[in-house]
Short mmCIF file of C-alpha atoms in Angstrom, two decimals:
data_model
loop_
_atom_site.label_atom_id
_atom_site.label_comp_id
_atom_site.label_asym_id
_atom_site.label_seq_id
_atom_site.Cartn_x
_atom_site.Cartn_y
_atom_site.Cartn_z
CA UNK A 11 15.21 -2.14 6.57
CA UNK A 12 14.31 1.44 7.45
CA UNK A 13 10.45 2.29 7.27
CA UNK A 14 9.96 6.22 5.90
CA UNK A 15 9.34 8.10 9.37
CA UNK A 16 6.76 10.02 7.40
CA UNK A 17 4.19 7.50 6.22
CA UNK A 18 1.52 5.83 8.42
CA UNK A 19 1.15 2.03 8.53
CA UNK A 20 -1.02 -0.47 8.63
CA UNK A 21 -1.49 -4.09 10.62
CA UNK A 22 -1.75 -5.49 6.97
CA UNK A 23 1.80 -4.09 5.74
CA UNK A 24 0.38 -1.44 3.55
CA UNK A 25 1.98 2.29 3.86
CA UNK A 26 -0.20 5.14 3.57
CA UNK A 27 1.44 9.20 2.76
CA UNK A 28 0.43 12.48 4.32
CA UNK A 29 -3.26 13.63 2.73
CA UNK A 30 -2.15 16.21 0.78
CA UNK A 31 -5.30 18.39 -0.87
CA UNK A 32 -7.16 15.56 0.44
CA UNK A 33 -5.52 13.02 -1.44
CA UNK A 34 -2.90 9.99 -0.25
CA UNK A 35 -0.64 7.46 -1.89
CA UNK A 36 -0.71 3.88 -0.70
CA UNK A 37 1.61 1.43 -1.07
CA UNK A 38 2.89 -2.35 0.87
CA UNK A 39 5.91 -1.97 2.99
CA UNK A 40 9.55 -3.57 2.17
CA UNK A 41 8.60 -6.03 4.95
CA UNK A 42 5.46 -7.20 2.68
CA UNK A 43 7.56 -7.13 -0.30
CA UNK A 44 10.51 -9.21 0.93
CA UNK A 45 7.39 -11.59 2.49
CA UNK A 46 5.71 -11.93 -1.03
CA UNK A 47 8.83 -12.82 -2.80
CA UNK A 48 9.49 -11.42 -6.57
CA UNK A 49 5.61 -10.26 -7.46
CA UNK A 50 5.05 -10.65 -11.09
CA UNK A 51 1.09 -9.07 -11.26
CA UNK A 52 -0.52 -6.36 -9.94
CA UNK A 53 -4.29 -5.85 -10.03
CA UNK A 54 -5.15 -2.44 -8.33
CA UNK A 55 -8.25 -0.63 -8.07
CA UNK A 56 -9.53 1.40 -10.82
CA UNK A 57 -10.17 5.14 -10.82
CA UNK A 58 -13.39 5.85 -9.30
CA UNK A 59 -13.75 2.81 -7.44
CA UNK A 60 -14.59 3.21 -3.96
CA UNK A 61 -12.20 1.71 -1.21
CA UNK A 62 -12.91 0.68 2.61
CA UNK A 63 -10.48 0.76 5.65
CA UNK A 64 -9.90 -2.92 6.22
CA UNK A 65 -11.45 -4.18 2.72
CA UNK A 66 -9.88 -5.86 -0.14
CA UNK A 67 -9.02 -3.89 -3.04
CA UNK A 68 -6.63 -5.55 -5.43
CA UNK A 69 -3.94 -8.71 -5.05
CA UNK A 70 -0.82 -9.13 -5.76
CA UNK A 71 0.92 -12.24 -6.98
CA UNK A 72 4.82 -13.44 -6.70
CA UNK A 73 6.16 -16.50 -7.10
CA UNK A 74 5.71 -17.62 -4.37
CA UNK A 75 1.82 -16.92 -3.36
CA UNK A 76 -1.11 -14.36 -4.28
CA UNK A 77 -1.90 -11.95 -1.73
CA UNK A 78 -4.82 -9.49 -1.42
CA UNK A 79 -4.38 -6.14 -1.48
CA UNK A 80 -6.12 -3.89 1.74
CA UNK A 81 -7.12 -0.19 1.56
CA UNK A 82 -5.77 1.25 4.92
CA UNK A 83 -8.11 4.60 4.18
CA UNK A 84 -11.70 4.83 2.91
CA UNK A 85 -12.36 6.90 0.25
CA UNK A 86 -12.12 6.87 -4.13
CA UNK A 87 -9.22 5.96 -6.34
CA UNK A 88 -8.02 8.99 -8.34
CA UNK A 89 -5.29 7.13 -9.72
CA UNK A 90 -3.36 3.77 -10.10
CA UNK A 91 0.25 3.36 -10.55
CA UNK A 92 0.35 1.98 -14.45
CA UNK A 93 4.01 1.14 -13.93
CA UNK A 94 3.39 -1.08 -11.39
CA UNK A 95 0.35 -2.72 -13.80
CA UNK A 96 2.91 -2.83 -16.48
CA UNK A 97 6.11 -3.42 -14.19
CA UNK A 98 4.94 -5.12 -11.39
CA UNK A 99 8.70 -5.77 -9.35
CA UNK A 100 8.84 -1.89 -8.89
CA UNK A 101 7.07 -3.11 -5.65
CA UNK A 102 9.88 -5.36 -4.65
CA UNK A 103 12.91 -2.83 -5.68
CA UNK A 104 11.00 0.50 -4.95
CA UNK A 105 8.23 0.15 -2.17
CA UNK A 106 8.15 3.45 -1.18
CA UNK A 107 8.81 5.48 -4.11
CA UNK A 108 7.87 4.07 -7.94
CA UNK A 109 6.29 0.94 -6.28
CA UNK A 110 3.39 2.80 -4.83
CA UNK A 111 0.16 1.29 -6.07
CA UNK A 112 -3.12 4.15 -5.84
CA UNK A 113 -4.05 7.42 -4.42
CA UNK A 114 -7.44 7.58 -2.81
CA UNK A 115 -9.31 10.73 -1.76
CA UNK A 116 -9.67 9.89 1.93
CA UNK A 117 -12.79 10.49 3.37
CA UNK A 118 -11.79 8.61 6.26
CA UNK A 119 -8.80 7.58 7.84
CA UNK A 120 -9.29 4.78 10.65
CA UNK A 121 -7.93 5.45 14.14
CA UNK A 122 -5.78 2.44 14.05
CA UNK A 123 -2.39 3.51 11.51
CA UNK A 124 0.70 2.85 13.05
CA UNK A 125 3.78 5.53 13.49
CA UNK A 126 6.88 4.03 11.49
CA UNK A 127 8.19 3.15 14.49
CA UNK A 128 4.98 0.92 15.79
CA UNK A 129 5.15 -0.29 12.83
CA UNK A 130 8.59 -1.74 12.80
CA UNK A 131 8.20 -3.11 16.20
CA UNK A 132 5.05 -4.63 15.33
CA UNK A 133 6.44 -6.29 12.15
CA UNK A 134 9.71 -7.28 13.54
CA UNK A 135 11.91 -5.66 11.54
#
């Protein structure tokens, strides 16, 4: 399991892109995904909710157990991945590209993100 050098990362498994025009995409690592099992329903955060560092945001369910969903940034939704609503194992097959679950307008980013390589040391894998 290789973790995208680019991305940041999360203590709670979720992957965070570059801002780019102030925006990022956020997603759950492979690791998450292989933990959760096959997930069968995504509920993600609307556009124009607001989201907190640290603060539950959505869940996602597998077979195996439900597990909530954490904003690594703060900021507002400007979009939800409706593939992932309607499709919900593009998380387990494609974490890190049509898996990805929101972008959020960051307005800020906490101090604590991991490199990919952190995070793969703190995860294990």
């Amino acid at each position: 399991m290789s973790n995208p050098q680019q991305l940041q990362y999360s203590k709670e498994h979720e992957w965070l892109s570059a801002v780019e025009d102030g925006v990022s995409t956020v997603g759950i690592t492979e690791h998450a995904a292989n933990a959760l099992g096959d997930v069968v329903f995504a509920q993600l955060p609307e556009v124009g909710d607001q989201v907190t560092a640290g603060e539950t945001c959505g869940e996602l369910e597998s077979t195996k157990s439900v597990s909530d969903l954490y904003s690594p940034v703060t900021g507002e939704v400007t979009a939800f991945n409706q593939d992932v609503v309607d499709d919900p194992s593009l998380v387990n097959s494609a974490p890190f590209e049509g898996g990805w679950l929101f972008k959020v307008r960051v307005t800020e980013e906490p101090k604590d993100l991991l490199s990919a390589d952190e995070y793969t040391e703190f995860s294990g894998n």
